[in-house]
Structures are given as C-alpha cells and as structure tokens.
Amino acid sequence: MQRSFLVTSFLSCLFITISCNTEKQAHKSSAKLPGNWQATPVVADGKKNEWPSPLPYDNSKALISYDITNDKENLYITVLSGDAATELKILRKGIVIWIDKNGTEEEKTSICFPSDNDKGPVRQGSRRQSQDADQQQAQKGQSRDLMQAVDKALSTANEFFLQGFKSCRGKYDVSAGDSCGIKVAVGLDEYDQLVWEAVIPFKTFYTKAEIDNRDKGKPINVCFDLLGMDRPAGQNSGNGGHGGGMHMGGMGFGMGGMGMGMGMRPMGGGGGRRGGGGNNANESLYTSTTFWHKVGIAYEPHLGPLRRRG
C-alpha cells in the first residue's frame, strides 16, 4: 500500500516536471523579440539620412556602430565607423553579413561587400620611436597614409558577392545590381565616417515576399564578420597579438591578424579628423571580429512618419 503510494507520488511529480518543462519550452519558442520598424524606406546610397543618430547598437571590439530594421518588404542593415583603420579594412576586405531567418547561427546566406577590393599593400608611415617628436611625426604620417588609402579604396568598392539567396548567387556590380533587388552602398559622411548600407528584400531569403502581423517578433539573427588585413612581413603586433581569424564570405579569404584598435571617433554626429591616435592607432587594420545580433521582425503597418521601436 505504502509502496503503491510512493510510486504514484513519483509519477505525479515526474508528470508535473515534464509538464513544466514542456510549458517552459513552448513559452520559450513562442517568445517574441523586439524589432525595429523602418517607417521610411532606406535608399542604399552610402548616406545615413534614413537612420537614427546615434545608431542604437555598437561593438567596441569591431569599432563600429550598426542598426538592423525592416518594413513589409525589406530587411535593412547599416554599419558606421569613424576609425580610419577600420574604414580601410572594411573597404579592402569587405563586411560579410550572414542572415539566419530562423534565429540560430547558421552560416548559409551572406552578403560580402565590397568584394575583391584588396588591391596592393597599404603604405605605412615612419616607425622611428627614439624620441617623442619622432613618434608624433610617425603617427601623422600613418594617419595621412590611412586617409589617402581610404579614399582610394572607396573609389574601387564596386562589387559585392552573394551566397545562399534564393535566386541570386555570385558576384555582381554595385551599379548594375542583381535580379533579386538586393542593394548595397558605401560612402563617407560629412565627418569622414564610413557609412555601409544593405537593402535585402524578404523574398530573397524569407518564407514570403511580404511580412505581416503573424511574423511580428519572429527572430532573425545577423552576423557581422570583419576580416583583418594581412600584417606586413616582419611587423609585430603592438600588443603581442598573433595571426588568426579565417572566415568565409561567399568565397575564400586569407588569414587576418589579431589586435586592439584605437583612435575611434564618436559615431553618429561627432566631427574631427579620421585617423585616430596612440602608438597602435593602426592595429584595427589587422583585427578580425565576428559577432551575432538577434532581433525580432517588426510590423507596424499604420505607423506614422516617425520611426518607433516594435
């Protein structure tokens, strides 16, 4: 009798535990994430006119700020950097954006822009460090070289590479675009900050061409993949870093170095010269950074002209 009671109690507790776990998992799977509704459609032109200032997200290791938004037809992504070395790295190696419509971290669908833009070595300023005056002169030379290299790389940022989209794969010219309607652009704002933009129609990667209220809150995970440039032969990292950080962005890329970037300007409105400061001002050139950011799909069909969160 007592044994029967104990067995019954055990089974009851087990059932309650299973039920609670099932309910917890169901609640977890049905939980909705906040998203950012884009009331004004973004035009991919390398300008930040349609974006808030400052941008809502940033990554201190990558030395960028960014935003991910959507309207009924498109997913919009922008990246902003005020660090000259990071600007040059982006323009030469490209940003690879991975998009996982299921909210996991699956690397199947990606945009690499710019692609095939790593043209020749970056000229470095003097490295003499015997006196403070020499260090300052070297830093000025490095900043000047970086700014000139950024301007040159910007003028040749003409191609992007697509992988994993429904109908468009391979290399495309920015001005000609592709048949899917994916648009990318990069430019410099009035403060010499790099503005990177992508307009990605839902029809190219999602389950349908237009989202509605049933999609609100469903997770989309976006990966920002920035590859460091190859460190010149014989040049050691200023903080003891070492090579590493291989990734794929629709095609193979080489090895990048590890290091800590410095000299980042305030983003989203601050002025000043791009180029940074400190003895390791160029270290972000050789730093590879990869991180994921999960957002929910937003849906606000009757939203007014001011952009809101939802």
PDB file of C-alpha atoms in Angstrom:
ATOM      1  CA  MET A   1       0.000   0.000   0.000  1.00  0.00           C
ATOM      2  CA  GLN A   2       2.765   2.392   1.009  1.00  0.00           C
ATOM      3  CA  ARG A   3       4.882   1.339  -1.984  1.00  0.00           C
ATOM      4  CA  SER A   4       1.972   1.953  -4.323  1.00  0.00           C
ATOM      5  CA  PHE A   5       1.518   5.418  -2.834  1.00  0.00           C
ATOM      6  CA  LEU A   6       5.217   6.253  -3.330  1.00  0.00           C
ATOM      7  CA  VAL A   7       5.133   5.105  -6.953  1.00  0.00           C
ATOM      8  CA  THR A   8       2.015   7.168  -7.585  1.00  0.00           C
ATOM      9  CA  SER A   9       3.614  10.238  -5.978  1.00  0.00           C
ATOM     10  CA  PHE A  10       6.786   9.795  -8.021  1.00  0.00           C
ATOM     11  CA  LEU A  11       4.855   9.528 -11.269  1.00  0.00           C
ATOM     12  CA  SER A  12       2.806  12.572 -10.353  1.00  0.00           C
ATOM     13  CA  CYS A  13       5.949  14.639  -9.676  1.00  0.00           C
ATOM     14  CA  LEU A  14       7.517  13.386 -12.883  1.00  0.00           C
ATOM     15  CA  PHE A  15       4.422  14.383 -14.855  1.00  0.00           C
ATOM     16  CA  ILE A  16       4.425  17.835 -13.262  1.00  0.00           C
ATOM     17  CA  THR A  17       8.136  18.275 -14.057  1.00  0.00           C
ATOM     18  CA  ILE A  18       7.650  17.215 -17.662  1.00  0.00           C
ATOM     19  CA  SER A  19       4.618  19.472 -17.978  1.00  0.00           C
ATOM     20  CA  CYS A  20       6.531  22.456 -16.555  1.00  0.00           C
ATOM     21  CA  ASN A  21       9.480  21.846 -18.854  1.00  0.00           C
ATOM     22  CA  THR A  22       7.175  21.453 -21.846  1.00  0.00           C
ATOM     23  CA  GLU A  23       5.362  24.654 -20.945  1.00  0.00           C
ATOM     24  CA  LYS A  24       8.671  26.434 -20.453  1.00  0.00           C
ATOM     25  CA  GLN A  25       9.948  25.271 -23.841  1.00  0.00           C
ATOM     26  CA  ALA A  26       6.673  26.199 -25.514  1.00  0.00           C
ATOM     27  CA  HIS A  27       6.818  29.633 -23.911  1.00  0.00           C
ATOM     28  CA  LYS A  28      10.435  29.999 -24.973  1.00  0.00           C
ATOM     29  CA  SER A  29       9.715  29.043 -28.568  1.00  0.00           C
ATOM     30  CA  SER A  30       6.724  31.358 -28.756  1.00  0.00           C
ATOM     31  CA  ALA A  31       8.503  34.302 -27.109  1.00  0.00           C
ATOM     32  CA  LYS A  32       8.638  37.310 -29.399  1.00  0.00           C
ATOM     33  CA  LEU A  33      11.650  39.565 -29.773  1.00  0.00           C
ATOM     34  CA  PRO A  34      11.501  43.349 -30.178  1.00  0.00           C
ATOM     35  CA  GLY A  35      12.295  44.661 -33.624  1.00  0.00           C
ATOM     36  CA  ASN A  36      12.954  47.995 -35.307  1.00  0.00           C
ATOM     37  CA  TRP A  37      10.321  49.143 -37.785  1.00  0.00           C
ATOM     38  CA  GLN A  38      11.602  51.258 -40.668  1.00  0.00           C
ATOM     39  CA  ALA A  39       8.875  53.781 -41.464  1.00  0.00           C
ATOM     40  CA  THR A  40      10.951  55.491 -44.171  1.00  0.00           C
ATOM     41  CA  PRO A  41      12.360  53.041 -46.736  1.00  0.00           C
ATOM     42  CA  VAL A  42      16.153  53.095 -46.923  1.00  0.00           C
ATOM     43  CA  VAL A  43      17.818  54.051 -50.189  1.00  0.00           C
ATOM     44  CA  ALA A  44      21.199  52.322 -50.464  1.00  0.00           C
ATOM     45  CA  ASP A  45      23.380  55.333 -51.245  1.00  0.00           C
ATOM     46  CA  GLY A  46      26.081  55.345 -48.547  1.00  0.00           C
ATOM     47  CA  LYS A  47      24.300  58.129 -46.648  1.00  0.00           C
ATOM     48  CA  LYS A  48      22.750  57.957 -43.198  1.00  0.00           C
ATOM     49  CA  ASN A  49      19.693  60.104 -43.935  1.00  0.00           C
ATOM     50  CA  GLU A  50      17.123  57.420 -43.059  1.00  0.00           C
ATOM     51  CA  TRP A  51      18.910  56.177 -39.929  1.00  0.00           C
ATOM     52  CA  PRO A  52      18.719  57.414 -36.314  1.00  0.00           C
ATOM     53  CA  SER A  53      21.634  59.298 -34.800  1.00  0.00           C
ATOM     54  CA  PRO A  54      23.355  57.822 -32.939  1.00  0.00           C
ATOM     55  CA  LEU A  55      22.784  54.266 -34.147  1.00  0.00           C
ATOM     56  CA  PRO A  56      21.311  52.057 -31.406  1.00  0.00           C
ATOM     57  CA  TYR A  57      23.935  49.293 -31.337  1.00  0.00           C
ATOM     58  CA  ASP A  58      27.721  49.210 -31.223  1.00  0.00           C
ATOM     59  CA  ASN A  59      30.582  46.758 -30.856  1.00  0.00           C
ATOM     60  CA  SER A  60      33.681  48.121 -29.146  1.00  0.00           C
ATOM     61  CA  LYS A  61      35.959  45.362 -30.457  1.00  0.00           C
ATOM     62  CA  ALA A  62      34.919  45.868 -34.078  1.00  0.00           C
ATOM     63  CA  LEU A  63      34.920  49.683 -33.661  1.00  0.00           C
ATOM     64  CA  ILE A  64      31.562  50.000 -35.391  1.00  0.00           C
ATOM     65  CA  SER A  65      28.010  51.024 -34.606  1.00  0.00           C
ATOM     66  CA  TYR A  66      25.101  49.496 -36.507  1.00  0.00           C
ATOM     67  CA  ASP A  67      21.360  49.063 -36.908  1.00  0.00           C
ATOM     68  CA  ILE A  68      19.021  46.338 -38.212  1.00  0.00           C
ATOM     69  CA  THR A  69      15.494  47.316 -39.254  1.00  0.00           C
ATOM     70  CA  ASN A  70      12.716  46.185 -41.552  1.00  0.00           C
ATOM     71  CA  ASP A  71       9.496  47.186 -43.245  1.00  0.00           C
ATOM     72  CA  LYS A  72       6.989  44.930 -45.010  1.00  0.00           C
ATOM     73  CA  GLU A  73       9.249  44.093 -47.929  1.00  0.00           C
ATOM     74  CA  ASN A  74      12.870  44.600 -46.899  1.00  0.00           C
ATOM     75  CA  LEU A  75      15.452  43.947 -44.226  1.00  0.00           C
ATOM     76  CA  TYR A  76      17.797  46.922 -43.789  1.00  0.00           C
ATOM     77  CA  ILE A  77      21.303  46.860 -42.309  1.00  0.00           C
ATOM     78  CA  THR A  78      23.766  49.696 -41.791  1.00  0.00           C
ATOM     79  CA  VAL A  79      27.258  49.892 -40.307  1.00  0.00           C
ATOM     80  CA  LEU A  80      29.051  53.088 -39.291  1.00  0.00           C
ATOM     81  CA  SER A  81      32.722  53.511 -38.337  1.00  0.00           C
ATOM     82  CA  GLY A  82      34.766  56.575 -37.502  1.00  0.00           C
ATOM     83  CA  ASP A  83      38.092  54.754 -37.122  1.00  0.00           C
ATOM     84  CA  ALA A  84      40.227  55.202 -40.233  1.00  0.00           C
ATOM     85  CA  ALA A  85      41.966  51.829 -39.956  1.00  0.00           C
ATOM     86  CA  THR A  86      38.609  50.086 -39.585  1.00  0.00           C
ATOM     87  CA  GLU A  87      37.240  52.047 -42.549  1.00  0.00           C
ATOM     88  CA  LEU A  88      40.137  50.897 -44.700  1.00  0.00           C
ATOM     89  CA  LYS A  89      39.802  47.300 -43.512  1.00  0.00           C
ATOM     90  CA  ILE A  90      36.111  47.298 -44.426  1.00  0.00           C
ATOM     91  CA  LEU A  91      36.762  48.818 -47.836  1.00  0.00           C
ATOM     92  CA  ARG A  92      39.612  46.441 -48.654  1.00  0.00           C
ATOM     93  CA  LYS A  93      38.366  43.167 -47.109  1.00  0.00           C
ATOM     94  CA  GLY A  94      34.623  43.841 -47.063  1.00  0.00           C
ATOM     95  CA  ILE A  95      31.991  43.161 -44.426  1.00  0.00           C
ATOM     96  CA  VAL A  96      30.375  39.740 -44.601  1.00  0.00           C
ATOM     97  CA  ILE A  97      26.790  39.805 -43.334  1.00  0.00           C
ATOM     98  CA  TRP A  98      25.271  36.403 -42.557  1.00  0.00           C
ATOM     99  CA  ILE A  99      21.478  36.233 -42.242  1.00  0.00           C
ATOM    100  CA  ASP A 100      19.727  33.367 -40.461  1.00  0.00           C
ATOM    101  CA  LYS A 101      15.955  33.691 -40.799  1.00  0.00           C
ATOM    102  CA  ASN A 102      15.412  31.026 -38.115  1.00  0.00           C
ATOM    103  CA  GLY A 103      17.176  32.977 -35.386  1.00  0.00           C
ATOM    104  CA  THR A 104      20.013  30.465 -34.982  1.00  0.00           C
ATOM    105  CA  GLU A 105      23.608  30.910 -36.119  1.00  0.00           C
ATOM    106  CA  GLU A 106      23.574  29.093 -39.422  1.00  0.00           C
ATOM    107  CA  GLU A 107      26.045  30.436 -41.969  1.00  0.00           C
ATOM    108  CA  LYS A 108      24.404  29.764 -45.324  1.00  0.00           C
ATOM    109  CA  THR A 109      23.119  33.117 -46.588  1.00  0.00           C
ATOM    110  CA  SER A 110      25.544  36.009 -46.837  1.00  0.00           C
ATOM    111  CA  ILE A 111      26.495  39.289 -48.491  1.00  0.00           C
ATOM    112  CA  CYS A 112      30.133  40.287 -48.847  1.00  0.00           C
ATOM    113  CA  PHE A 113      30.638  43.934 -49.752  1.00  0.00           C
ATOM    114  CA  PRO A 114      32.982  45.209 -51.047  1.00  0.00           C
ATOM    115  CA  SER A 115      34.481  42.072 -52.578  1.00  0.00           C
ATOM    116  CA  ASP A 116      37.744  41.648 -54.485  1.00  0.00           C
ATOM    117  CA  ASN A 117      38.877  45.118 -53.424  1.00  0.00           C
ATOM    118  CA  ASP A 118      42.137  44.207 -51.663  1.00  0.00           C
ATOM    119  CA  LYS A 119      44.430  45.957 -54.113  1.00  0.00           C
ATOM    120  CA  GLY A 120      48.086  46.093 -53.102  1.00  0.00           C
ATOM    121  CA  PRO A 121      49.834  46.883 -49.800  1.00  0.00           C
ATOM    122  CA  VAL A 122      48.978  49.791 -47.514  1.00  0.00           C
ATOM    123  CA  ARG A 123      51.819  52.277 -47.243  1.00  0.00           C
ATOM    124  CA  GLN A 124      52.870  52.741 -43.625  1.00  0.00           C
ATOM    125  CA  GLY A 125      54.319  55.889 -42.071  1.00  0.00           C
ATOM    126  CA  SER A 126      57.703  56.079 -40.358  1.00  0.00           C
ATOM    127  CA  ARG A 127      58.215  53.710 -37.404  1.00  0.00           C
ATOM    128  CA  ARG A 128      61.061  55.645 -35.700  1.00  0.00           C
ATOM    129  CA  GLN A 129      60.399  55.823 -31.973  1.00  0.00           C
ATOM    130  CA  SER A 130      63.642  57.150 -30.493  1.00  0.00           C
ATOM    131  CA  GLN A 131      62.078  60.455 -29.409  1.00  0.00           C
ATOM    132  CA  ASP A 132      58.589  61.822 -28.749  1.00  0.00           C
ATOM    133  CA  ALA A 133      58.846  64.140 -31.752  1.00  0.00           C
ATOM    134  CA  ASP A 134      59.644  61.190 -33.983  1.00  0.00           C
ATOM    135  CA  GLN A 135      56.631  59.278 -32.634  1.00  0.00           C
ATOM    136  CA  GLN A 136      54.297  62.198 -33.302  1.00  0.00           C
ATOM    137  CA  GLN A 137      55.643  62.618 -36.818  1.00  0.00           C
ATOM    138  CA  ALA A 138      55.217  58.887 -37.458  1.00  0.00           C
ATOM    139  CA  GLN A 139      51.613  58.979 -36.237  1.00  0.00           C
ATOM    140  CA  LYS A 140      50.837  61.936 -38.510  1.00  0.00           C
ATOM    141  CA  GLY A 141      52.343  60.050 -41.438  1.00  0.00           C
ATOM    142  CA  GLN A 142      50.334  56.930 -40.654  1.00  0.00           C
ATOM    143  CA  SER A 143      47.080  58.915 -40.390  1.00  0.00           C
ATOM    144  CA  ARG A 144      47.738  60.701 -43.674  1.00  0.00           C
ATOM    145  CA  ASP A 145      48.526  57.422 -45.427  1.00  0.00           C
ATOM    146  CA  LEU A 146      45.402  55.801 -43.998  1.00  0.00           C
ATOM    147  CA  MET A 147      43.133  58.636 -45.115  1.00  0.00           C
ATOM    148  CA  GLN A 148      44.561  58.543 -48.619  1.00  0.00           C
ATOM    149  CA  ALA A 149      44.168  54.765 -48.724  1.00  0.00           C
ATOM    150  CA  VAL A 150      40.526  55.028 -47.549  1.00  0.00           C
ATOM    151  CA  ASP A 151      39.688  57.486 -50.314  1.00  0.00           C
ATOM    152  CA  LYS A 152      41.347  55.301 -52.933  1.00  0.00           C
ATOM    153  CA  ALA A 153      39.673  52.103 -51.688  1.00  0.00           C
ATOM    154  CA  LEU A 154      36.280  53.826 -51.652  1.00  0.00           C
ATOM    155  CA  SER A 155      36.614  54.676 -55.336  1.00  0.00           C
ATOM    156  CA  THR A 156      37.146  50.996 -56.211  1.00  0.00           C
ATOM    157  CA  ALA A 157      34.413  49.478 -53.989  1.00  0.00           C
ATOM    158  CA  ASN A 158      32.342  48.367 -56.967  1.00  0.00           C
ATOM    159  CA  GLU A 159      31.473  44.691 -56.449  1.00  0.00           C
ATOM    160  CA  PHE A 160      29.560  42.540 -53.982  1.00  0.00           C
ATOM    161  CA  PHE A 161      29.195  38.786 -53.577  1.00  0.00           C
ATOM    162  CA  LEU A 162      26.026  36.853 -52.688  1.00  0.00           C
ATOM    163  CA  GLN A 163      25.760  33.352 -51.282  1.00  0.00           C
ATOM    164  CA  GLY A 164      22.740  31.275 -50.283  1.00  0.00           C
ATOM    165  CA  PHE A 165      19.974  33.576 -51.546  1.00  0.00           C
ATOM    166  CA  LYS A 166      17.067  32.026 -53.423  1.00  0.00           C
ATOM    167  CA  SER A 167      17.749  33.256 -56.941  1.00  0.00           C
ATOM    168  CA  CYS A 168      20.902  35.369 -56.795  1.00  0.00           C
ATOM    169  CA  ARG A 169      24.351  33.934 -56.167  1.00  0.00           C
ATOM    170  CA  GLY A 170      27.810  35.036 -57.177  1.00  0.00           C
ATOM    171  CA  LYS A 171      29.472  38.341 -57.959  1.00  0.00           C
ATOM    172  CA  TYR A 172      27.612  41.489 -59.014  1.00  0.00           C
ATOM    173  CA  ASP A 173      28.476  45.028 -59.941  1.00  0.00           C
ATOM    174  CA  VAL A 174      27.091  47.598 -57.492  1.00  0.00           C
ATOM    175  CA  SER A 175      25.814  49.956 -60.185  1.00  0.00           C
ATOM    176  CA  ALA A 176      24.121  47.180 -62.181  1.00  0.00           C
ATOM    177  CA  GLY A 177      22.754  45.297 -59.168  1.00  0.00           C
ATOM    178  CA  ASP A 178      21.154  41.853 -59.363  1.00  0.00           C
ATOM    179  CA  SER A 179      17.801  40.496 -60.498  1.00  0.00           C
ATOM    180  CA  CYS A 180      16.685  39.950 -56.877  1.00  0.00           C
ATOM    181  CA  GLY A 181      16.734  43.605 -55.902  1.00  0.00           C
ATOM    182  CA  ILE A 182      19.477  43.406 -53.250  1.00  0.00           C
ATOM    183  CA  LYS A 183      21.165  46.800 -52.991  1.00  0.00           C
ATOM    184  CA  VAL A 184      24.421  47.780 -51.267  1.00  0.00           C
ATOM    185  CA  ALA A 185      26.327  51.040 -50.964  1.00  0.00           C
ATOM    186  CA  VAL A 186      29.166  52.613 -49.022  1.00  0.00           C
ATOM    187  CA  GLY A 187      30.211  56.226 -48.584  1.00  0.00           C
ATOM    188  CA  LEU A 188      31.716  58.819 -46.254  1.00  0.00           C
ATOM    189  CA  ASP A 189      29.575  61.313 -44.367  1.00  0.00           C
ATOM    190  CA  GLU A 190      30.382  64.933 -43.567  1.00  0.00           C
ATOM    191  CA  TYR A 191      32.552  63.782 -40.646  1.00  0.00           C
ATOM    192  CA  ASP A 192      34.507  61.283 -42.785  1.00  0.00           C
ATOM    193  CA  GLN A 193      32.742  58.388 -41.101  1.00  0.00           C
ATOM    194  CA  LEU A 194      32.196  55.302 -43.226  1.00  0.00           C
ATOM    195  CA  VAL A 195      28.517  54.505 -43.901  1.00  0.00           C
ATOM    196  CA  TRP A 196      27.805  50.958 -45.136  1.00  0.00           C
ATOM    197  CA  GLU A 197      24.244  50.001 -46.189  1.00  0.00           C
ATOM    198  CA  ALA A 198      22.368  46.958 -47.459  1.00  0.00           C
ATOM    199  CA  VAL A 199      18.747  46.631 -48.583  1.00  0.00           C
ATOM    200  CA  ILE A 200      17.677  42.972 -48.691  1.00  0.00           C
ATOM    201  CA  PRO A 201      14.173  42.022 -49.890  1.00  0.00           C
ATOM    202  CA  PHE A 202      12.478  39.367 -47.767  1.00  0.00           C
ATOM    203  CA  LYS A 203      11.623  37.472 -50.947  1.00  0.00           C
ATOM    204  CA  THR A 204      15.317  36.644 -51.407  1.00  0.00           C
ATOM    205  CA  PHE A 205      15.738  34.717 -48.143  1.00  0.00           C
ATOM    206  CA  TYR A 206      12.496  34.555 -46.086  1.00  0.00           C
ATOM    207  CA  THR A 207       9.442  32.337 -46.426  1.00  0.00           C
ATOM    208  CA  LYS A 208       7.423  35.031 -48.207  1.00  0.00           C
ATOM    209  CA  ALA A 209       7.836  38.314 -50.034  1.00  0.00           C
ATOM    210  CA  GLU A 210       5.934  40.489 -47.532  1.00  0.00           C
ATOM    211  CA  ILE A 211       5.737  40.075 -43.784  1.00  0.00           C
ATOM    212  CA  ASP A 212       2.556  40.659 -41.802  1.00  0.00           C
ATOM    213  CA  ASN A 213       1.406  40.634 -38.187  1.00  0.00           C
ATOM    214  CA  ARG A 214       1.910  36.854 -37.934  1.00  0.00           C
ATOM    215  CA  ASP A 215       5.658  37.405 -38.425  1.00  0.00           C
ATOM    216  CA  LYS A 216       5.974  40.087 -35.748  1.00  0.00           C
ATOM    217  CA  GLY A 217       8.565  39.147 -33.150  1.00  0.00           C
ATOM    218  CA  LYS A 218       9.970  36.153 -35.006  1.00  0.00           C
ATOM    219  CA  PRO A 219      13.757  36.056 -34.605  1.00  0.00           C
ATOM    220  CA  ILE A 220      16.281  36.876 -37.288  1.00  0.00           C
ATOM    221  CA  ASN A 221      19.954  36.508 -36.439  1.00  0.00           C
ATOM    222  CA  VAL A 222      22.514  38.650 -38.229  1.00  0.00           C
ATOM    223  CA  CYS A 223      26.276  38.065 -38.094  1.00  0.00           C
ATOM    224  CA  PHE A 224      28.777  40.839 -38.708  1.00  0.00           C
ATOM    225  CA  ASP A 225      32.042  39.366 -39.957  1.00  0.00           C
ATOM    226  CA  LEU A 226      35.013  41.733 -40.371  1.00  0.00           C
ATOM    227  CA  LEU A 227      38.305  40.236 -41.516  1.00  0.00           C
ATOM    228  CA  GLY A 228      41.594  41.830 -40.562  1.00  0.00           C
ATOM    229  CA  MET A 229      44.108  42.651 -43.252  1.00  0.00           C
ATOM    230  CA  ASP A 230      47.364  40.714 -43.582  1.00  0.00           C
ATOM    231  CA  ARG A 231      50.080  42.191 -41.410  1.00  0.00           C
ATOM    232  CA  PRO A 232      53.181  43.274 -43.370  1.00  0.00           C
ATOM    233  CA  ALA A 233      56.034  40.801 -43.150  1.00  0.00           C
ATOM    234  CA  GLY A 234      58.296  41.438 -40.171  1.00  0.00           C
ATOM    235  CA  GLN A 235      55.822  43.725 -38.408  1.00  0.00           C
ATOM    236  CA  ASN A 236      54.768  42.508 -34.967  1.00  0.00           C
ATOM    237  CA  SER A 237      51.512  43.332 -33.259  1.00  0.00           C
ATOM    238  CA  GLY A 238      51.753  46.359 -30.998  1.00  0.00           C
ATOM    239  CA  ASN A 239      50.120  44.404 -28.156  1.00  0.00           C
ATOM    240  CA  GLY A 240      51.562  40.953 -28.716  1.00  0.00           C
ATOM    241  CA  GLY A 241      48.775  39.736 -30.966  1.00  0.00           C
ATOM    242  CA  HIS A 242      49.079  36.937 -33.454  1.00  0.00           C
ATOM    243  CA  GLY A 243      47.539  35.802 -36.703  1.00  0.00           C
ATOM    244  CA  GLY A 244      44.111  34.205 -36.814  1.00  0.00           C
ATOM    245  CA  GLY A 245      40.500  34.697 -37.744  1.00  0.00           C
ATOM    246  CA  MET A 246      39.808  32.941 -41.049  1.00  0.00           C
ATOM    247  CA  HIS A 247      36.271  33.186 -42.333  1.00  0.00           C
ATOM    248  CA  MET A 248      34.275  32.625 -45.467  1.00  0.00           C
ATOM    249  CA  GLY A 249      32.125  35.240 -47.148  1.00  0.00           C
ATOM    250  CA  GLY A 250      30.829  33.622 -50.274  1.00  0.00           C
ATOM    251  CA  MET A 251      34.431  32.943 -51.261  1.00  0.00           C
ATOM    252  CA  GLY A 252      37.755  32.188 -49.577  1.00  0.00           C
ATOM    253  CA  PHE A 253      39.768  34.835 -47.801  1.00  0.00           C
ATOM    254  CA  GLY A 254      43.230  34.839 -46.265  1.00  0.00           C
ATOM    255  CA  MET A 255      44.377  34.947 -42.689  1.00  0.00           C
ATOM    256  CA  GLY A 256      43.973  38.067 -40.577  1.00  0.00           C
ATOM    257  CA  GLY A 257      45.869  39.341 -37.555  1.00  0.00           C
ATOM    258  CA  MET A 258      44.612  39.888 -34.034  1.00  0.00           C
ATOM    259  CA  GLY A 259      44.996  43.168 -32.179  1.00  0.00           C
ATOM    260  CA  MET A 260      43.166  46.010 -30.458  1.00  0.00           C
ATOM    261  CA  GLY A 261      42.001  49.012 -32.448  1.00  0.00           C
ATOM    262  CA  MET A 262      42.413  52.524 -31.112  1.00  0.00           C
ATOM    263  CA  GLY A 263      41.525  56.063 -32.032  1.00  0.00           C
ATOM    264  CA  MET A 264      37.803  55.671 -32.675  1.00  0.00           C
ATOM    265  CA  ARG A 265      35.773  58.870 -33.021  1.00  0.00           C
ATOM    266  CA  PRO A 266      32.270  59.284 -31.610  1.00  0.00           C
ATOM    267  CA  MET A 267      29.787  57.904 -34.113  1.00  0.00           C
ATOM    268  CA  GLY A 268      26.621  59.381 -35.441  1.00  0.00           C
ATOM    269  CA  GLY A 269      27.493  63.056 -35.393  1.00  0.00           C
ATOM    270  CA  GLY A 270      30.941  63.831 -33.971  1.00  0.00           C
ATOM    271  CA  GLY A 271      33.389  65.734 -36.105  1.00  0.00           C
ATOM    272  CA  GLY A 272      37.149  65.673 -36.204  1.00  0.00           C
ATOM    273  CA  ARG A 273      39.831  64.049 -38.329  1.00  0.00           C
ATOM    274  CA  ARG A 274      39.724  60.377 -39.066  1.00  0.00           C
ATOM    275  CA  GLY A 275      42.961  58.591 -38.314  1.00  0.00           C
ATOM    276  CA  GLY A 276      42.957  58.003 -34.578  1.00  0.00           C
ATOM    277  CA  GLY A 277      45.831  58.350 -32.146  1.00  0.00           C
ATOM    278  CA  GLY A 278      48.231  56.403 -30.000  1.00  0.00           C
ATOM    279  CA  ASN A 279      51.155  54.183 -30.918  1.00  0.00           C
ATOM    280  CA  ASN A 280      48.844  51.382 -32.043  1.00  0.00           C
ATOM    281  CA  ALA A 281      46.389  53.540 -33.987  1.00  0.00           C
ATOM    282  CA  ASN A 282      46.549  51.195 -36.992  1.00  0.00           C
ATOM    283  CA  GLU A 283      46.075  47.950 -35.069  1.00  0.00           C
ATOM    284  CA  SER A 284      42.397  47.689 -36.050  1.00  0.00           C
ATOM    285  CA  LEU A 285      43.617  47.114 -39.615  1.00  0.00           C
ATOM    286  CA  TYR A 286      44.738  43.653 -38.579  1.00  0.00           C
ATOM    287  CA  THR A 287      41.913  42.744 -36.190  1.00  0.00           C
ATOM    288  CA  SER A 288      39.308  40.152 -37.204  1.00  0.00           C
ATOM    289  CA  THR A 289      35.952  40.408 -35.436  1.00  0.00           C
ATOM    290  CA  THR A 290      32.823  38.261 -35.717  1.00  0.00           C
ATOM    291  CA  PHE A 291      29.634  38.637 -33.677  1.00  0.00           C
ATOM    292  CA  TRP A 292      25.915  37.804 -33.943  1.00  0.00           C
ATOM    293  CA  HIS A 293      22.985  40.069 -33.160  1.00  0.00           C
ATOM    294  CA  LYS A 294      19.459  38.671 -32.857  1.00  0.00           C
ATOM    295  CA  VAL A 295      16.425  40.884 -33.456  1.00  0.00           C
ATOM    296  CA  GLY A 296      12.731  40.287 -33.981  1.00  0.00           C
ATOM    297  CA  ILE A 297      10.813  41.100 -37.125  1.00  0.00           C
ATOM    298  CA  ALA A 298       8.917  44.343 -36.613  1.00  0.00           C
ATOM    299  CA  TYR A 299       5.473  45.041 -38.008  1.00  0.00           C
ATOM    300  CA  GLU A 300       3.687  48.369 -37.678  1.00  0.00           C
ATOM    301  CA  PRO A 301       1.568  48.884 -40.831  1.00  0.00           C
ATOM    302  CA  HIS A 302      -0.151  52.040 -39.583  1.00  0.00           C
ATOM    303  CA  LEU A 303       2.910  53.733 -38.135  1.00  0.00           C
ATOM    304  CA  GLY A 304       3.247  57.439 -38.851  1.00  0.00           C
ATOM    305  CA  PRO A 305       6.254  59.218 -40.333  1.00  0.00           C
ATOM    306  CA  LEU A 306       8.337  58.956 -37.151  1.00  0.00           C
ATOM    307  CA  ARG A 307      10.145  55.699 -36.671  1.00  0.00           C
ATOM    308  CA  ARG A 308       9.352  53.779 -33.495  1.00  0.00           C
ATOM    309  CA  ARG A 309      10.509  50.591 -31.894  1.00  0.00           C
ATOM    310  CA  GLY A 310       8.322  47.490 -32.078  1.00  0.00           C
TER     311      GLY A 310
END
